[in-house]
């Protein structure tokens, strides 16, 4: 009976397994009350564009797209006469060429060897702002251990000899995994790497004892804790405090349109600031959760109160050196062919200019 119940539950949880980082099944949009607490106060010196301009964003319902969703729902894009349209792609192999060609203006990119390979081989996209990092002590992408290991794994060196589930190698997952091993003073030979591509499948594997630990993601971490499958172990910022997990990407054509791009970035950062106020200072949190429920696969408002949410820098700042460090690791593993001119690929100027107009973010008081 226990097994049947868990299988049924896994079928439900798989529908939200990628809410913080992947694709989601589309549902009919539900109206969300539009509230604009700032009444445009943060628009700085910028007025709206003279002509209504559409910006197509490749976004698949990941929670890391919060800045886009909030800016849209609260009218921050409208304030600048920008019409935002969301679209998605089956995979990045299709998305990146479309972005480079200007068919899509903005997209989200996750650190993988294939992503860097595309740039190294001539796909011209720009990395312009933060779209996902772990918050200290509240990592949304971190290790969990099975209940059968709670009295065995007390510190990172205790991973020695254990079976660890990881979804991929030459990606941010593999990078976090390798950083943990270094922190623990272990080598790859000291542990057993178990490839489990589906984060949801890790729940069954860890509960059955097939694996001892897993590098998992929210909301599955919180759901697994609630169901008694695993417990959090430490925090990813213990060993990778400045890991850049996802980035906002832009087409070169978008970057060349200075009037449009600066206004878009200003609106995006206003959305990100509302997100930070809500989840880290409890300001207008209920309204922001409603927006997240509308646009992501995580449709349970109560679960939004339990998960460790994606970190989004309110000034758009990225961990640039960490991006380069990830690239170096993938290249050392033989997963990248060619070189990248990071001075061209990474462009922080747009976010910096938007912050000059808006002012640096000041955290709201709880």
Short mmCIF file of C-alpha atoms in Angstrom, two decimals:
data_model
loop_
_atom_site.label_atom_id
_atom_site.label_comp_id
_atom_site.label_asym_id
_atom_site.label_seq_id
_atom_site.Cartn_x
_atom_site.Cartn_y
_atom_site.Cartn_z
CA UNK A 1 0.00 0.00 0.00
CA UNK A 2 2.87 2.34 0.85
CA UNK A 3 4.45 1.78 -2.55
CA UNK A 4 1.21 2.46 -4.46
CA UNK A 5 0.63 5.68 -2.56
CA UNK A 6 4.10 6.98 -3.33
CA UNK A 7 3.89 6.10 -7.00
CA UNK A 8 0.67 8.08 -7.24
CA UNK A 9 2.22 11.01 -5.46
CA UNK A 10 5.27 10.96 -7.74
CA UNK A 11 2.95 11.29 -10.76
CA UNK A 12 1.59 14.50 -9.28
CA UNK A 13 4.93 15.94 -8.26
CA UNK A 14 6.50 15.41 -11.67
CA UNK A 15 4.13 18.02 -13.09
CA UNK A 16 5.91 20.72 -11.09
CA UNK A 17 9.39 19.24 -11.05
CA UNK A 18 10.88 21.87 -13.32
CA UNK A 19 9.13 24.95 -11.98
CA UNK A 20 12.34 26.66 -10.91
CA UNK A 21 14.43 25.79 -13.87
CA UNK A 22 12.70 24.15 -16.77
CA UNK A 23 9.65 23.79 -18.97
CA UNK A 24 6.10 23.67 -17.72
CA UNK A 25 2.80 22.64 -19.17
CA UNK A 26 0.76 25.66 -20.14
CA UNK A 27 -2.54 26.35 -18.32
CA UNK A 28 -5.20 28.93 -19.12
CA UNK A 29 -4.17 32.24 -17.66
CA UNK A 30 -6.08 33.40 -14.61
CA UNK A 31 -6.67 37.10 -13.96
CA UNK A 32 -4.28 38.60 -11.46
CA UNK A 33 -5.14 41.90 -9.80
CA UNK A 34 -2.72 44.52 -11.03
CA UNK A 35 -1.23 46.62 -8.26
CA UNK A 36 1.47 49.19 -8.80
CA UNK A 37 2.57 50.31 -5.34
CA UNK A 38 5.27 52.56 -6.72
CA UNK A 39 2.96 54.29 -9.20
CA UNK A 40 5.87 54.61 -11.62
CA UNK A 41 8.04 56.32 -9.04
CA UNK A 42 11.04 54.25 -10.08
CA UNK A 43 10.94 55.12 -13.77
CA UNK A 44 13.78 57.54 -13.16
CA UNK A 45 14.43 59.95 -16.01
CA UNK A 46 12.98 57.71 -18.71
CA UNK A 47 9.75 58.42 -20.51
CA UNK A 48 7.84 55.89 -22.60
CA UNK A 49 8.87 54.98 -26.13
CA UNK A 50 7.11 57.01 -28.79
CA UNK A 51 5.90 53.87 -30.55
CA UNK A 52 4.52 50.71 -28.93
CA UNK A 53 7.26 48.11 -29.30
CA UNK A 54 7.01 44.35 -28.87
CA UNK A 55 9.71 42.34 -27.11
CA UNK A 56 9.59 38.55 -27.43
CA UNK A 57 10.96 36.69 -24.41
CA UNK A 58 11.82 32.99 -24.52
CA UNK A 59 10.51 31.92 -21.12
CA UNK A 60 9.05 28.55 -20.15
CA UNK A 61 7.46 29.12 -16.76
CA UNK A 62 10.63 28.92 -14.70
CA UNK A 63 10.42 30.82 -11.41
CA UNK A 64 13.69 32.53 -12.32
CA UNK A 65 11.63 34.53 -14.83
CA UNK A 66 9.92 36.31 -11.94
CA UNK A 67 11.26 39.72 -12.96
CA UNK A 68 9.59 39.40 -16.36
CA UNK A 69 6.27 38.18 -14.97
CA UNK A 70 6.01 40.81 -12.26
CA UNK A 71 7.03 43.66 -14.56
CA UNK A 72 4.36 42.55 -17.03
CA UNK A 73 1.56 42.12 -14.51
CA UNK A 74 2.30 45.34 -12.66
CA UNK A 75 2.51 47.41 -15.81
CA UNK A 76 6.18 48.32 -15.61
CA UNK A 77 6.72 47.37 -19.26
CA UNK A 78 3.55 49.25 -20.19
CA UNK A 79 4.92 52.37 -18.51
CA UNK A 80 7.64 52.41 -21.17
CA UNK A 81 5.24 51.48 -24.01
CA UNK A 82 6.76 47.98 -24.27
CA UNK A 83 4.55 45.04 -25.19
CA UNK A 84 5.99 41.77 -23.83
CA UNK A 85 5.20 38.41 -25.42
CA UNK A 86 6.35 35.09 -23.95
CA UNK A 87 7.28 32.12 -26.08
CA UNK A 88 9.13 28.89 -25.40
CA UNK A 89 11.33 26.39 -27.19
CA UNK A 90 11.69 22.63 -26.80
CA UNK A 91 15.41 23.04 -26.15
CA UNK A 92 18.22 25.57 -26.17
CA UNK A 93 19.55 24.20 -29.46
CA UNK A 94 16.57 25.89 -31.12
CA UNK A 95 16.36 28.89 -28.82
CA UNK A 96 19.92 30.20 -29.10
CA UNK A 97 19.99 30.53 -32.92
CA UNK A 98 16.59 32.29 -32.79
CA UNK A 99 17.99 34.67 -30.19
CA UNK A 100 21.12 35.34 -32.22
CA UNK A 101 19.00 36.03 -35.31
CA UNK A 102 16.81 38.51 -33.43
CA UNK A 103 13.66 36.39 -33.75
CA UNK A 104 13.63 36.47 -29.96
CA UNK A 105 14.96 39.47 -28.05
CA UNK A 106 15.43 38.08 -24.55
CA UNK A 107 15.89 34.58 -23.11
CA UNK A 108 17.06 32.76 -20.03
CA UNK A 109 20.24 30.69 -20.18
CA UNK A 110 21.44 28.05 -17.74
CA UNK A 111 25.13 27.28 -17.42
CA UNK A 112 25.98 24.20 -19.49
CA UNK A 113 28.85 23.16 -21.71
CA UNK A 114 26.49 23.11 -24.71
CA UNK A 115 25.51 26.73 -24.01
CA UNK A 116 29.14 27.85 -23.99
CA UNK A 117 29.90 25.68 -27.01
CA UNK A 118 27.21 27.47 -28.99
CA UNK A 119 28.81 30.84 -28.22
CA UNK A 120 32.31 29.51 -28.94
CA UNK A 121 31.11 28.27 -32.33
CA UNK A 122 29.73 31.64 -33.39
CA UNK A 123 26.21 31.98 -31.95
CA UNK A 124 26.15 35.66 -31.07
CA UNK A 125 24.19 36.25 -27.86
CA UNK A 126 24.92 38.55 -24.93
CA UNK A 127 24.85 37.65 -21.24
CA UNK A 128 23.42 40.78 -19.60
CA UNK A 129 21.98 40.17 -16.11
CA UNK A 130 21.40 37.74 -13.27
CA UNK A 131 18.51 35.29 -13.60
CA UNK A 132 19.24 32.85 -10.81
CA UNK A 133 21.65 32.21 -7.99
CA UNK A 134 21.52 30.57 -4.56
CA UNK A 135 20.75 32.73 -1.55
CA UNK A 136 23.11 32.15 1.43
CA UNK A 137 21.58 29.56 3.73
CA UNK A 138 18.49 29.23 1.53
CA UNK A 139 19.71 27.57 -1.66
CA UNK A 140 16.92 26.54 -4.03
CA UNK A 141 19.36 24.14 -5.70
CA UNK A 142 21.20 22.04 -3.14
CA UNK A 143 21.92 18.60 -1.72
CA UNK A 144 19.50 16.43 0.21
CA UNK A 145 20.17 13.14 1.96
CA UNK A 146 17.90 10.17 2.51
CA UNK A 147 16.39 9.59 5.92
CA UNK A 148 18.47 6.42 6.17
CA UNK A 149 21.59 8.63 6.10
CA UNK A 150 20.62 11.19 8.75
CA UNK A 151 22.76 9.55 11.42
CA UNK A 152 25.56 8.67 9.00
CA UNK A 153 26.23 11.83 6.96
CA UNK A 154 26.97 14.59 9.44
CA UNK A 155 29.53 16.62 7.48
CA UNK A 156 30.65 16.83 3.87
CA UNK A 157 33.55 14.36 4.20
CA UNK A 158 30.93 11.79 5.23
CA UNK A 159 29.83 11.61 1.59
CA UNK A 160 32.80 9.29 1.09
CA UNK A 161 31.63 5.92 -0.22
CA UNK A 162 28.07 7.15 -0.74
CA UNK A 163 25.87 7.04 -3.85
CA UNK A 164 25.02 10.55 -5.04
CA UNK A 165 22.34 11.32 -7.62
CA UNK A 166 23.11 14.17 -10.04
CA UNK A 167 21.12 15.12 -13.14
CA UNK A 168 24.02 15.94 -15.47
CA UNK A 169 27.79 16.44 -15.53
CA UNK A 170 28.95 19.24 -17.81
CA UNK A 171 26.37 21.71 -16.55
CA UNK A 172 25.72 23.76 -13.45
CA UNK A 173 24.69 20.49 -11.74
CA UNK A 174 28.09 18.93 -12.40
CA UNK A 175 29.83 22.15 -11.38
CA UNK A 176 28.04 22.27 -8.00
CA UNK A 177 28.75 18.56 -7.51
CA UNK A 178 32.46 18.99 -8.17
CA UNK A 179 32.67 22.06 -5.94
CA UNK A 180 31.10 20.06 -3.10
CA UNK A 181 33.63 17.26 -3.51
CA UNK A 182 36.51 19.75 -3.37
CA UNK A 183 35.04 21.32 -0.24
CA UNK A 184 34.72 17.87 1.34
CA UNK A 185 38.32 16.98 0.47
CA UNK A 186 37.09 14.11 -1.70
CA UNK A 187 37.79 12.97 -5.24
CA UNK A 188 35.45 11.42 -7.80
CA UNK A 189 36.87 8.02 -6.86
CA UNK A 190 35.75 8.48 -3.26
CA UNK A 191 32.02 8.54 -4.11
CA UNK A 192 29.66 6.82 -6.53
CA UNK A 193 28.14 9.19 -9.08
CA UNK A 194 24.63 8.10 -10.10
CA UNK A 195 23.17 9.77 -13.17
CA UNK A 196 19.45 10.56 -12.71
CA UNK A 197 18.33 13.03 -15.37
CA UNK A 198 14.87 13.62 -13.86
CA UNK A 199 14.83 15.55 -10.58
CA UNK A 200 11.48 14.00 -9.72
CA UNK A 201 12.88 10.48 -10.08
CA UNK A 202 15.47 11.31 -7.43
CA UNK A 203 12.71 11.29 -4.82
CA UNK A 204 11.89 7.63 -5.34
CA UNK A 205 15.55 6.67 -5.61
CA UNK A 206 16.50 8.36 -2.36
CA UNK A 207 13.46 7.04 -0.50
CA UNK A 208 14.14 3.46 -1.61
CA UNK A 209 17.80 3.70 -0.67
CA UNK A 210 19.01 3.30 -4.25
CA UNK A 211 20.97 6.49 -3.68
CA UNK A 212 22.10 8.09 -0.43
CA UNK A 213 22.04 11.73 -1.47
CA UNK A 214 20.98 13.90 -4.40
CA UNK A 215 21.53 17.35 -5.83
CA UNK A 216 17.93 18.45 -6.19
CA UNK A 217 15.91 21.60 -6.80
CA UNK A 218 12.88 23.37 -5.41
CA UNK A 219 9.97 22.75 -5.11
CA UNK A 220 10.94 19.08 -4.98
CA UNK A 221 13.23 19.70 -2.01
CA UNK A 222 10.40 21.17 0.07
CA UNK A 223 7.90 18.58 -1.14
CA UNK A 224 10.26 15.71 -0.37
CA UNK A 225 10.77 17.04 3.14
CA UNK A 226 7.01 17.30 3.69
CA UNK A 227 6.54 13.71 2.52
CA UNK A 228 9.41 12.36 4.58
CA UNK A 229 11.62 11.25 1.67
CA UNK A 230 14.72 13.27 2.49
CA UNK A 231 16.17 16.14 4.51
CA UNK A 232 18.24 19.13 3.44
CA UNK A 233 21.95 18.75 3.91
CA UNK A 234 23.94 21.90 4.45
CA UNK A 235 23.60 24.57 1.81
CA UNK A 236 25.14 25.01 -1.64
CA UNK A 237 26.59 28.35 -0.58
CA UNK A 238 28.80 26.45 1.89
CA UNK A 239 31.07 25.49 -1.02
CA UNK A 240 29.82 27.52 -4.00
CA UNK A 241 28.83 30.88 -2.47
CA UNK A 242 28.80 32.79 -5.74
CA UNK A 243 27.57 30.27 -8.29
CA UNK A 244 25.84 31.86 -11.27
CA UNK A 245 23.11 29.38 -12.19
CA UNK A 246 21.10 31.25 -14.82
CA UNK A 247 21.54 34.44 -16.83
CA UNK A 248 19.40 36.85 -18.84
CA UNK A 249 20.46 36.65 -22.50
CA UNK A 250 19.85 39.23 -25.21
CA UNK A 251 20.11 39.32 -28.96
CA UNK A 252 22.72 41.68 -30.47
CA UNK A 253 19.89 43.49 -32.29
CA UNK A 254 18.14 44.17 -28.99
CA UNK A 255 21.33 45.56 -27.48
CA UNK A 256 21.82 47.90 -30.43
CA UNK A 257 18.40 49.51 -29.80
CA UNK A 258 19.46 51.69 -26.90
CA UNK A 259 16.10 53.39 -26.41
CA UNK A 260 14.31 50.06 -26.08
CA UNK A 261 16.92 48.05 -24.20
CA UNK A 262 17.46 50.51 -21.35
CA UNK A 263 13.73 50.84 -20.76
CA UNK A 264 13.27 47.10 -20.84
CA UNK A 265 16.04 46.60 -18.30
CA UNK A 266 14.65 49.28 -16.01
CA UNK A 267 11.22 47.62 -16.05
CA UNK A 268 12.77 44.17 -15.49
CA UNK A 269 14.73 45.37 -12.46
CA UNK A 270 11.60 46.97 -11.01
CA UNK A 271 9.96 43.56 -11.22
CA UNK A 272 12.97 41.88 -9.61
CA UNK A 273 12.94 44.44 -6.79
CA UNK A 274 9.28 43.72 -6.06
CA UNK A 275 10.20 40.01 -5.97
CA UNK A 276 12.96 40.65 -3.42
CA UNK A 277 10.69 42.85 -1.30
CA UNK A 278 8.06 40.11 -1.28
CA UNK A 279 10.14 37.04 -0.53
CA UNK A 280 12.84 38.52 1.66
CA UNK A 281 10.99 41.35 3.41
CA UNK A 282 7.38 40.05 3.32
CA UNK A 283 6.21 43.17 1.45
CA UNK A 284 3.11 42.59 -0.71
CA UNK A 285 4.01 38.90 -0.74
CA UNK A 286 0.50 37.58 -1.35
CA UNK A 287 0.13 39.65 -4.53
CA UNK A 288 3.52 38.54 -5.84
CA UNK A 289 2.75 34.88 -5.12
CA UNK A 290 -0.46 35.25 -7.16
CA UNK A 291 1.64 36.42 -10.11
CA UNK A 292 4.05 33.51 -9.67
CA UNK A 293 1.16 31.04 -9.48
CA UNK A 294 -0.22 32.43 -12.72
CA UNK A 295 3.01 32.22 -14.70
CA UNK A 296 4.82 29.16 -13.31
CA UNK A 297 4.00 25.47 -12.92
CA UNK A 298 3.89 25.79 -9.13
CA UNK A 299 0.17 26.44 -8.62
CA UNK A 300 0.01 25.92 -4.85
CA UNK A 301 0.27 29.28 -3.03
CA UNK A 302 0.98 27.53 0.27
CA UNK A 303 4.01 25.78 -1.21
CA UNK A 304 5.42 29.16 -2.22
CA UNK A 305 5.61 29.89 1.51
CA UNK A 306 7.79 26.80 2.08
CA UNK A 307 10.25 26.68 -0.81
CA UNK A 308 13.64 28.36 -0.84
CA UNK A 309 13.18 30.70 -3.80
CA UNK A 310 15.55 31.57 -6.62
CA UNK A 311 17.93 34.39 -5.81
CA UNK A 312 17.55 37.34 -8.22
CA UNK A 313 19.84 40.33 -7.82
CA UNK A 314 17.75 43.53 -7.62
CA UNK A 315 20.48 45.43 -9.44
CA UNK A 316 20.98 42.69 -12.04
CA UNK A 317 24.53 41.92 -10.92
CA UNK A 318 26.06 38.61 -11.95
CA UNK A 319 28.93 36.58 -10.55
CA UNK A 320 31.01 37.13 -13.66
CA UNK A 321 34.14 35.39 -12.41
CA UNK A 322 32.09 32.33 -11.55
CA UNK A 323 30.69 32.18 -15.10
CA UNK A 324 34.27 32.06 -16.37
CA UNK A 325 35.18 29.46 -13.75
CA UNK A 326 32.34 27.21 -14.92
CA UNK A 327 33.50 27.58 -18.51
CA UNK A 328 37.04 26.62 -17.47
CA UNK A 329 35.76 23.51 -15.71
CA UNK A 330 33.76 22.35 -18.73
CA UNK A 331 36.74 22.98 -20.96
CA UNK A 332 39.06 21.07 -18.63
CA UNK A 333 36.60 18.17 -18.87
CA UNK A 334 36.95 18.24 -22.66
CA UNK A 335 33.33 19.32 -23.14
CA UNK A 336 34.01 22.63 -24.94
CA UNK A 337 35.56 23.14 -28.35
CA UNK A 338 36.81 26.63 -29.12
CA UNK A 339 37.22 29.79 -27.08
CA UNK A 340 34.93 32.58 -25.93
CA UNK A 341 35.64 36.29 -25.91
CA UNK A 342 33.97 37.04 -22.56
CA UNK A 343 34.55 40.77 -22.99
CA UNK A 344 32.06 40.56 -25.85
CA UNK A 345 29.78 37.78 -24.57
CA UNK A 346 29.20 39.33 -21.13
CA UNK A 347 27.81 42.85 -21.18
CA UNK A 348 26.90 44.32 -17.78
CA UNK A 349 26.56 47.89 -19.06
CA UNK A 350 22.80 47.79 -19.57
CA UNK A 351 22.02 46.73 -16.00
CA UNK A 352 24.53 49.24 -14.67
CA UNK A 353 22.93 52.06 -16.67
CA UNK A 354 19.46 51.07 -15.47
CA UNK A 355 20.66 51.14 -11.85
CA UNK A 356 22.06 54.64 -12.40
CA UNK A 357 18.58 55.72 -13.44
CA UNK A 358 16.65 53.83 -10.77
CA UNK A 359 19.15 54.14 -7.96
CA UNK A 360 20.70 51.21 -6.16
CA UNK A 361 18.22 48.86 -4.52
CA UNK A 362 17.47 49.43 -0.86
CA UNK A 363 15.95 46.44 0.86
CA UNK A 364 12.50 47.03 2.26
CA UNK A 365 11.95 46.69 5.98
CA UNK A 366 10.00 43.70 7.25
#
